[in-house]
Short mmCIF file of C-alpha atoms in Angstrom, two decimals:
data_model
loop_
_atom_site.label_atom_id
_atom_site.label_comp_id
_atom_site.label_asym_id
_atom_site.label_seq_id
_atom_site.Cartn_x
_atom_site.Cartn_y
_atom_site.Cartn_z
CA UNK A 19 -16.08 -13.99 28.17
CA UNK A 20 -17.15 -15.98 25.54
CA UNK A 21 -15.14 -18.86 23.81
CA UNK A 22 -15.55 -19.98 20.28
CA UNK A 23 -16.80 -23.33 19.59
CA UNK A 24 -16.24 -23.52 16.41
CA UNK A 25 -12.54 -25.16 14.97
CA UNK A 26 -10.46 -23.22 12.98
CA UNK A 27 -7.43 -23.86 10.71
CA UNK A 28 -6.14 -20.14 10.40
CA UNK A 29 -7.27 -17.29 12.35
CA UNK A 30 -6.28 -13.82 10.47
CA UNK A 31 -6.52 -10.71 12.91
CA UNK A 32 -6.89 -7.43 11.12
CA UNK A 33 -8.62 -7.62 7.78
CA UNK A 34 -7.38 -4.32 6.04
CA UNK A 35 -5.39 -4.97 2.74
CA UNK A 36 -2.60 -7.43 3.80
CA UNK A 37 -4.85 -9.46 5.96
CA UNK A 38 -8.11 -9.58 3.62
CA UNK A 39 -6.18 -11.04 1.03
CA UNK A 40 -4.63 -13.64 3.09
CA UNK A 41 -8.39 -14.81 4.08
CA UNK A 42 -9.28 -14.82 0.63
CA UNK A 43 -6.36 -17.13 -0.88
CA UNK A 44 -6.64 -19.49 3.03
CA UNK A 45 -9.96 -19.68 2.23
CA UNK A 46 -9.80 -20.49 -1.10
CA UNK A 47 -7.37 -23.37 -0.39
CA UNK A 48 -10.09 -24.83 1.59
CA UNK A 49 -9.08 -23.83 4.86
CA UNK A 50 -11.71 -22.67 7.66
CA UNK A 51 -10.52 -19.23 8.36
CA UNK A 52 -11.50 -16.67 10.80
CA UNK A 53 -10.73 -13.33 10.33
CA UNK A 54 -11.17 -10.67 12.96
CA UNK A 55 -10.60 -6.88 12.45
CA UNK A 56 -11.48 -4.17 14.77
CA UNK A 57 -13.26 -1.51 12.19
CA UNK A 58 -15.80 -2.82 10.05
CA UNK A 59 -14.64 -3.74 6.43
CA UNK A 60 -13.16 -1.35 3.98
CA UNK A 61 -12.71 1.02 6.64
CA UNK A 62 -11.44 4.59 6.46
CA UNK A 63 -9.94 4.41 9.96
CA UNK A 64 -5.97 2.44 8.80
CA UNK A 65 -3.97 2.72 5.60
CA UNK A 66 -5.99 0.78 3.08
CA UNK A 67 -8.39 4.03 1.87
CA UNK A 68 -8.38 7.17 0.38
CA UNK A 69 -9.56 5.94 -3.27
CA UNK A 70 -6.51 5.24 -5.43
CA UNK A 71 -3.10 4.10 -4.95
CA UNK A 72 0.40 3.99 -6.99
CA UNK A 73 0.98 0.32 -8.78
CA UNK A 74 4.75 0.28 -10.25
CA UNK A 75 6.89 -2.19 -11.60
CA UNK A 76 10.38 -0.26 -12.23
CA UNK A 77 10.80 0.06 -8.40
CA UNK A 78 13.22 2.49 -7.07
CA UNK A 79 13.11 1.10 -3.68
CA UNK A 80 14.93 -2.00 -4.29
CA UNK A 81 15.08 -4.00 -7.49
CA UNK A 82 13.98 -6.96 -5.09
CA UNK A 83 10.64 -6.02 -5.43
CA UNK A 84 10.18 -6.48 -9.26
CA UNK A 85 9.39 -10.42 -8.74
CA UNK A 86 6.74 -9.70 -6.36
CA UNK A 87 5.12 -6.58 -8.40
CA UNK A 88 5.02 -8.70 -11.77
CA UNK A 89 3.01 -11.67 -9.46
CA UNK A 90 0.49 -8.71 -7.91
CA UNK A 91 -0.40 -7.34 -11.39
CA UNK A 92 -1.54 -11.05 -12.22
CA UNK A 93 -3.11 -11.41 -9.55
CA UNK A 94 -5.18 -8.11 -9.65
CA UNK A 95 -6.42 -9.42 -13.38
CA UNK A 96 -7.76 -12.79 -11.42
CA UNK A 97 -9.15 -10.73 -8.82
CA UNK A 98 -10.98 -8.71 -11.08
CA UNK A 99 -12.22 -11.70 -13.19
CA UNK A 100 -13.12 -13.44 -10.10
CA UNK A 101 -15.04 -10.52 -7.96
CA UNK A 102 -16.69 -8.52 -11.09
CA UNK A 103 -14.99 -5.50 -9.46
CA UNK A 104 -12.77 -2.94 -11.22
CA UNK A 105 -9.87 -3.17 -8.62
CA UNK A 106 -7.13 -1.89 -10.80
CA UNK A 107 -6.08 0.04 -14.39
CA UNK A 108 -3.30 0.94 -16.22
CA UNK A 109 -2.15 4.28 -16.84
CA UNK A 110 1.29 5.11 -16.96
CA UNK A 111 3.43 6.65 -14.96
CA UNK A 112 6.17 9.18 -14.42
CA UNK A 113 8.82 9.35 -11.94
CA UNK A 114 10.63 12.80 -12.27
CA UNK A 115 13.82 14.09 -10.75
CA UNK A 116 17.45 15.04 -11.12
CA UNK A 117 20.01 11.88 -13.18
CA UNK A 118 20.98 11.16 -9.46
CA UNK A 119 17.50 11.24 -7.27
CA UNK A 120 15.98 8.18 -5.97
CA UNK A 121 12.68 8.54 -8.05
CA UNK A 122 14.77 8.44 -11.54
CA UNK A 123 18.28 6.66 -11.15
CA UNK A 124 16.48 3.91 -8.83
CA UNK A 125 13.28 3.32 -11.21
CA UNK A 126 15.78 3.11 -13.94
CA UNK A 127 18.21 0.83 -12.26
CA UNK A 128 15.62 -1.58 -11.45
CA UNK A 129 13.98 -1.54 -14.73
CA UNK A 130 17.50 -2.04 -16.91
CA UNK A 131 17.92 -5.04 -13.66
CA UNK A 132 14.44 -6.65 -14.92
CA UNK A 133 14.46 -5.64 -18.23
CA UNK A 134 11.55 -3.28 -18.07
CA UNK A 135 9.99 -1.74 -20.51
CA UNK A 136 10.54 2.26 -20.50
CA UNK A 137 11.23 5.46 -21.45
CA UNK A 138 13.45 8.38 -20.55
CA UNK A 139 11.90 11.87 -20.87
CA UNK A 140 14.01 15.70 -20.65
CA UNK A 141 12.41 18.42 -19.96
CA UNK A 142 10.96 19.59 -22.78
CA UNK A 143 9.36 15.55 -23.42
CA UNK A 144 8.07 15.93 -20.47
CA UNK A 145 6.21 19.29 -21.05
CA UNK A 146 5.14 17.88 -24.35
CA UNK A 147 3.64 14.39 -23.62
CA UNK A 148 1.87 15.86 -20.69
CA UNK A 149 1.26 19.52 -20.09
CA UNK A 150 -0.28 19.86 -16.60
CA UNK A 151 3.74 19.35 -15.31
CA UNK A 152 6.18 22.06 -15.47
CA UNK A 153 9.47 20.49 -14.56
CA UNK A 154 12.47 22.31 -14.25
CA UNK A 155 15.18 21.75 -17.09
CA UNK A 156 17.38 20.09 -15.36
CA UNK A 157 14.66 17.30 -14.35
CA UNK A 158 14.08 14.22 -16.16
CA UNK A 159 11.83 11.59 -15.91
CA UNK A 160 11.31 7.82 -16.36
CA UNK A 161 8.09 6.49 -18.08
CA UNK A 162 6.72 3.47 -17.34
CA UNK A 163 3.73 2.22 -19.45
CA UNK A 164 2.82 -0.95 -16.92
CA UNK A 165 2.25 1.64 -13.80
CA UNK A 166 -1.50 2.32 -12.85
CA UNK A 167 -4.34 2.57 -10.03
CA UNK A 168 -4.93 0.07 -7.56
CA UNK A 169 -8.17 1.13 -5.92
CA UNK A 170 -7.59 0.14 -2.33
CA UNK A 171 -11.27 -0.10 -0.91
CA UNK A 172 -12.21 -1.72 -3.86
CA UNK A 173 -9.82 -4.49 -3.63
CA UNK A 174 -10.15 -5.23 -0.21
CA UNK A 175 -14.01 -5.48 -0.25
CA UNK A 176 -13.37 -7.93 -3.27
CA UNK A 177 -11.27 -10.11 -1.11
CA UNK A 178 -13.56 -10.19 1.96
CA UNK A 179 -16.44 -10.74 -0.55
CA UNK A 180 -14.35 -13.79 -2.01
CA UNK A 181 -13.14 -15.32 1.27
CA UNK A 182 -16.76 -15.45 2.57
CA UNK A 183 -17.74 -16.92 -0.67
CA UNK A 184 -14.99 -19.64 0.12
CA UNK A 185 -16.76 -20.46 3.61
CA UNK A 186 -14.37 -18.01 5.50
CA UNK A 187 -15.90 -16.32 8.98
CA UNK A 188 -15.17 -12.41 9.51
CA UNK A 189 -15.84 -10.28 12.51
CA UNK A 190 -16.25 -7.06 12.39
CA UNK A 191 -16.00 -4.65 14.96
CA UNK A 192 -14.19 -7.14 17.05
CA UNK A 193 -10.88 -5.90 18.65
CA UNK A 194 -8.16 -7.81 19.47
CA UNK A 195 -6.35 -7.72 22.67
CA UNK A 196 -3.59 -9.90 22.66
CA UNK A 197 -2.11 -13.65 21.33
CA UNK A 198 -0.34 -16.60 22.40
CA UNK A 199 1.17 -19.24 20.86
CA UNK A 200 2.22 -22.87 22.44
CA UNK A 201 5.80 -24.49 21.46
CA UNK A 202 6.51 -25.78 17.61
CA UNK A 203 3.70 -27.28 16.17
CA UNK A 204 1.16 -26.20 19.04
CA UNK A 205 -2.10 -24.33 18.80
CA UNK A 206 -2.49 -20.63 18.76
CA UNK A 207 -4.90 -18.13 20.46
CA UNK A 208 -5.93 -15.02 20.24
CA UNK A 209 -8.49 -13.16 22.77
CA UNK A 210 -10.50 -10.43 21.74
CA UNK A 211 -13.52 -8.06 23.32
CA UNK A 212 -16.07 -10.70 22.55
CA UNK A 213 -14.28 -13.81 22.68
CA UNK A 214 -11.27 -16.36 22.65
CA UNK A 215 -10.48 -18.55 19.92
CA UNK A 216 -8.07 -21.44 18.93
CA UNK A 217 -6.17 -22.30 15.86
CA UNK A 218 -3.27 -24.40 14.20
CA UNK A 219 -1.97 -21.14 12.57
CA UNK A 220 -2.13 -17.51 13.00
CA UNK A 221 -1.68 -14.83 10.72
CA UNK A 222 -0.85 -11.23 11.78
CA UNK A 223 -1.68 -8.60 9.41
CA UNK A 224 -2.20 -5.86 12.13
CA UNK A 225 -1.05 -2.18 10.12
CA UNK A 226 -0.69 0.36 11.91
CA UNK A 227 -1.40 -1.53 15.43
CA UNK A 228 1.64 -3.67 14.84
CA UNK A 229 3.68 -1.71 17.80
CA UNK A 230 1.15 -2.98 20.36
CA UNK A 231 0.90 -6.78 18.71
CA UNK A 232 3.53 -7.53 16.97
CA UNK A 233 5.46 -5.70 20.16
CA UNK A 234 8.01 -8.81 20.73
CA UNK A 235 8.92 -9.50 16.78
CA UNK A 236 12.50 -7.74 17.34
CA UNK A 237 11.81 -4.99 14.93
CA UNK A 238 11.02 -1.59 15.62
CA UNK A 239 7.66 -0.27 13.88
CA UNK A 240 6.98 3.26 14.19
CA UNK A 241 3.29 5.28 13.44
CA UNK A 242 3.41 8.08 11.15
CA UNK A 243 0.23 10.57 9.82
CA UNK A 244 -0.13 11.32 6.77
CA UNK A 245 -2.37 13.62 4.83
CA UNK A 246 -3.82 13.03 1.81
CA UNK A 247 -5.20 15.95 -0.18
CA UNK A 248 -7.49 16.50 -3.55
CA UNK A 249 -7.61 19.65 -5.12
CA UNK A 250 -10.04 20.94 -8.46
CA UNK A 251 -7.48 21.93 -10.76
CA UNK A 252 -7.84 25.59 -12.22
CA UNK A 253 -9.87 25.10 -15.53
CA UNK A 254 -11.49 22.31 -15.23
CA UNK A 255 -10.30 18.17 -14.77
CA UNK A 256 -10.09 17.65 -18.42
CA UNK A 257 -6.26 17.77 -18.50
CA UNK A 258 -5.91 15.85 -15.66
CA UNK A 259 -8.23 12.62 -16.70
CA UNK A 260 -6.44 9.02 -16.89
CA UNK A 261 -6.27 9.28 -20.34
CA UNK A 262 -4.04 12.52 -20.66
CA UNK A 263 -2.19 12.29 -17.06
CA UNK A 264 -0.75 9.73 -15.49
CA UNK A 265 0.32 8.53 -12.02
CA UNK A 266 3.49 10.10 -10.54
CA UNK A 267 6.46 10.24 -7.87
CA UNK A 268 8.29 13.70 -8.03
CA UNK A 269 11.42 14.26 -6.39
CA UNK A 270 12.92 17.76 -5.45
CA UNK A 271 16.68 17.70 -5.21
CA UNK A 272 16.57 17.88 -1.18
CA UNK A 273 15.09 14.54 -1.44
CA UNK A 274 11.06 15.34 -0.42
CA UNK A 275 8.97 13.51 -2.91
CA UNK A 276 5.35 13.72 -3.87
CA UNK A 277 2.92 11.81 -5.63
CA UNK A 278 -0.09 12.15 -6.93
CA UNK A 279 -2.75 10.77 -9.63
CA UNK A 280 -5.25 12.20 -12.38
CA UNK A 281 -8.12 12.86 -11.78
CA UNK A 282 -10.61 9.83 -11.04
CA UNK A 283 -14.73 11.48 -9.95
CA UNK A 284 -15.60 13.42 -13.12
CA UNK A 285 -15.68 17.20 -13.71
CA UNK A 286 -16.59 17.73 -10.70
CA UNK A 287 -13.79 16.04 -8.60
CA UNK A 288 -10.43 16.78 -8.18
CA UNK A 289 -6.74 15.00 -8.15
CA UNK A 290 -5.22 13.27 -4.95
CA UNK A 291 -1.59 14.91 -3.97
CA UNK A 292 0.36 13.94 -1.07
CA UNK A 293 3.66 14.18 0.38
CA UNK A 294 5.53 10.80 0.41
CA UNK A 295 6.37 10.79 4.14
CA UNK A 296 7.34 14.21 5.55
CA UNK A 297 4.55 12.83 7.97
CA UNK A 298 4.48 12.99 12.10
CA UNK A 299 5.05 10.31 14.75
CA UNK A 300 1.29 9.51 15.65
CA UNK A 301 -0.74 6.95 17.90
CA UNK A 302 -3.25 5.34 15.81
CA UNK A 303 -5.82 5.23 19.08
CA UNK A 304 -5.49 8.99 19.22
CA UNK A 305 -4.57 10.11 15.23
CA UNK A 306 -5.18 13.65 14.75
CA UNK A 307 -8.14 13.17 11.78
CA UNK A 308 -8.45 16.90 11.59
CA UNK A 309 -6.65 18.49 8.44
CA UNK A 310 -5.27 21.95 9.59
CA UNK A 311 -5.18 25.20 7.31
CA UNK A 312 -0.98 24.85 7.34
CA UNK A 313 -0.93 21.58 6.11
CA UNK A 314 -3.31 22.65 2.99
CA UNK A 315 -1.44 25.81 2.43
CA UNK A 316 1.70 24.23 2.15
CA UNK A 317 0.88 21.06 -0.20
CA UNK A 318 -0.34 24.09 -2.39
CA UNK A 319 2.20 26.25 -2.40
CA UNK A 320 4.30 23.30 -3.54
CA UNK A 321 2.23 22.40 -6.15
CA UNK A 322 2.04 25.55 -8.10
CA UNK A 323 5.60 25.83 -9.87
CA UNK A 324 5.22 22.27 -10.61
CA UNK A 325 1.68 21.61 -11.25
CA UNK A 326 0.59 24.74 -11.68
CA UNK A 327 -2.96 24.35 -12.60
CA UNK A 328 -3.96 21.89 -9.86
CA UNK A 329 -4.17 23.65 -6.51
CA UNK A 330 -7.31 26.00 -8.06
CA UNK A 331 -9.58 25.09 -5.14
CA UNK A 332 -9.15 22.81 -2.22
CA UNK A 333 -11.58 20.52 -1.85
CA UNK A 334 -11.27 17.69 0.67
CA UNK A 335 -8.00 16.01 2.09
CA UNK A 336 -7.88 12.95 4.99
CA UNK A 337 -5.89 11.68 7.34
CA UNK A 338 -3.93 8.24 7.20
CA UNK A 339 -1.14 6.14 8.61
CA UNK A 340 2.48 4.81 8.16
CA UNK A 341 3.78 1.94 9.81
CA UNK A 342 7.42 2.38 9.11
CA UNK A 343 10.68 -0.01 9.77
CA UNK A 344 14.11 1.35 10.21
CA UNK A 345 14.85 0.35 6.28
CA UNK A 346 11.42 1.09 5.30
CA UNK A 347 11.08 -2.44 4.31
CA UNK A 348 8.23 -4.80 4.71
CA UNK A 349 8.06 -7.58 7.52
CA UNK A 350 6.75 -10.68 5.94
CA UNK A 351 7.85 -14.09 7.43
CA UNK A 352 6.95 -16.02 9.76
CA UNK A 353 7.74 -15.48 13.45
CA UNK A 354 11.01 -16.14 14.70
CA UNK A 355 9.75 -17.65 17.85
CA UNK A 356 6.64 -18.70 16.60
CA UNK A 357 6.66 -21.07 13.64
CA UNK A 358 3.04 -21.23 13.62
CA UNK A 359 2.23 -17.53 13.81
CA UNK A 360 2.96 -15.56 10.24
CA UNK A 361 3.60 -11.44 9.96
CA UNK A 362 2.91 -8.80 7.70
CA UNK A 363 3.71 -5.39 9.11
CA UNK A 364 5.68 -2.51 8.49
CA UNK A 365 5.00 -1.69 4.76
CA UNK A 366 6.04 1.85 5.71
CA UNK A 367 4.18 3.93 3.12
CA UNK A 368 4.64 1.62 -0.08
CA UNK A 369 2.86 -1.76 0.27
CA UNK A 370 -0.45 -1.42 -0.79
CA UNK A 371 0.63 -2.21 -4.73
CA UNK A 372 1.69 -5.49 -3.58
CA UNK A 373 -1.73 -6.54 -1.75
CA UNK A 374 -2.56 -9.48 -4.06
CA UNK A 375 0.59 -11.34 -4.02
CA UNK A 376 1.32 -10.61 -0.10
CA UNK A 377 -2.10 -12.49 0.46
CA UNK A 378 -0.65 -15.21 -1.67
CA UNK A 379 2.88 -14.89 0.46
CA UNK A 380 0.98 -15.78 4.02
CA UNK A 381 -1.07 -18.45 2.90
CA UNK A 382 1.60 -20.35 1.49
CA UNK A 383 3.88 -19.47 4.65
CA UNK A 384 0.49 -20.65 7.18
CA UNK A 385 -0.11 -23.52 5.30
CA UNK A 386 3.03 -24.98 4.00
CA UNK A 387 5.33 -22.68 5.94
CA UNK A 388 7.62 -21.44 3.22
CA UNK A 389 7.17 -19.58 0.35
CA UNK A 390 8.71 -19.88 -3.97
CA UNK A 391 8.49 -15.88 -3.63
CA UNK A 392 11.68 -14.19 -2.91
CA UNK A 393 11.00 -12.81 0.45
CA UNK A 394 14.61 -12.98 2.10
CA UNK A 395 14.63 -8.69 2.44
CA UNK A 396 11.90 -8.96 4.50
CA UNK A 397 12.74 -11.41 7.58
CA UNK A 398 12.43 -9.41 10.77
CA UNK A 399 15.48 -11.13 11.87
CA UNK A 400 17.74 -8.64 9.56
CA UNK A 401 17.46 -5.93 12.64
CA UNK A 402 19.40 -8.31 14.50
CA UNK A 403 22.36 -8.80 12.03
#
């Protein structure tokens, strides 16, 4: 086995979204970085593909959040100054339910916590301002102007693009198969297929492989599937464009949610739909990629008294991943045994929208090894309590 001779500050294993930021803002601090991820970059093979995803500030989750969302939407302007690339766009957004769901009464909690701007649609608003959605009359829905796109394999090539450009080193197709870490303020290492290498920090950004390397962190990450599908609405994608339909989370009153975004390819492409969870335990060495005739049958058939123009013709879905806690919060600290090793794991289905400022988040915990951002929700050390 090969060693690496060359010296490291940081070493950042898995370069997806989480981990390709945090090379980028190391790197741009002037610290020699190596980043090693298993795929090759912008890969379709994790969680950080499938074209678009969901940015929102009003967050129903937790009104924590807001902070951190307000820093990522800054920091996707400077990304996009900085790489040239279009990373992310503002389109609005609608989060429709019952008074009492999760999508409404949470968005608007948050937003009155922050003082967000908003505004509250009935039914019939609804209907009016945008015509592809038929919600029932006893749904409502909360408007947010500030919610957009974040194009996920977009922004992560911009980071990796940017950390090389600050001197960083990134391996591709290099897996990792296990780390070690020497008592406070020792070196850490990290041995892979190819090689072994030494550093004064680590930084774990792993996805869904966080079971198998972040085994010992004291939380419990689970692996779920998820399917992602796009559909050519019934009479063409005009209706359905950026500029006439926005992003959305929809909430049935049993709780299942969707979400789903105009559409983004032209008149010939369709609009993404998924399920928000409602998704299968899975291993992420073996993940079913296949998309079975069920699974399309049934995102359709729940589409049609809602959207009822959009499932006119199926025309490609994919497979992703999960990586769920308990509380479906993030882990993003360092390690509790490891002062020199930092985490991200666990953003369970909602983290991409904060990729830009959870880059910032480990580089200030590996270099200075605390953070301004409010990150208290996500210790892993709140299992234990």
């Amino acid at each position: 086995m090969a060693s690496s001779r060359t010296s490291h500050d940081v070493i950042v294993v898995g370069l997806g979204g989480m981990g390709s930021a945090a090379a980028y803002h190391l790197a741009a601090r002037g610290r020699r970085v190596l980043g090693l991820e298993r795929f090759g970059p912008a890969h379709n093979l994790g969680s950080s593909h499938g074209g678009s995803r969901i940015y929102r500030q009003a967050y129903f989750e937790d009104p924590a959040y807001v902070p951190l969302l307000l820093r990522a939407h800054e920091l996707w302007e400077k990304l996009a100054a900085d790489s040239g690339r279009e990373v992310f766009t503002e389109i609005g957004g609608l989060m429709i339910g019952r008074e009492h769901s999760a999508a409404f009464a949470g968005t608007l909690r948050s937003a009155h916590e922050w003082g967000l701007d908003h505004e509250v649609l009935g039914a019939a608003d609804i209907r009016r301002r945008f015509p592809t959605f038929n919600p029932a009359p006893e749904d409502v829905a909360f408007y947010e102007r500030r919610a957009g796109i974040a194009l996920p394999e977009a922004t992560v090539t911009a980071h990796l693009d940017l950390a090389r450009a600050h001197g960083a080193e990134l391996h591709f197709a290099e897996t990792v198969l296990g780390w070690e870490a020497d008592g406070p303020g020792g070196k850490a290492r990290v041995v892979t297929d190819c090689g072994a290498y030494t550093a004064d920090r680590l930084v774990i950004a792993p996805g869904a492989w966080a079971p198998t390397l972040l085994s010992g962190l004291g939380v419990s990450v689970s692996v779920e599937r998820q399917v992602m599908y796009w559909f050519q609405p019934v009479g063409g994608t005009r209706p359905f464009r950026p500029d006439r339909h926005p992003v959305y989370i929809w909430e049935d009153p049993d709780g299942t949610q969707i979400y789903g975004f105009p559409s983004l390819d032209g008149p010939e492409g369709g609009a993404k739909v998924a399920f928000f969870r409602k998704g299968v335990p899975s291993d992420p060495d073996t993940l079913d990629r296949r998309i079975h005739r069920d699974e399309i049958a049934a995102m359709a058939d729940h589409l049609r008294p809602r959207i009822p123009t959009l499932p006119g013709r199926f025309l490609k879905a994919a497979a992703c991943m999960y990586a769920n806690t308990p509380d479906e919060h993030f882990v993003l600290a360092q390690h509790p045994e490891h002062p020199q090793v930092t985490v991200a794991c666990g953003f369970s289905g909602h983290g991409f929208k904060f990729v830009p400022v959870v880059g910032e988040i480990l580089a200030d915990l590996a270099t200075e090894g605390t953070t301004e951002h409010p990150i208290a929700l996500f210790d892993p050390r709140r299992a234990r309590v």
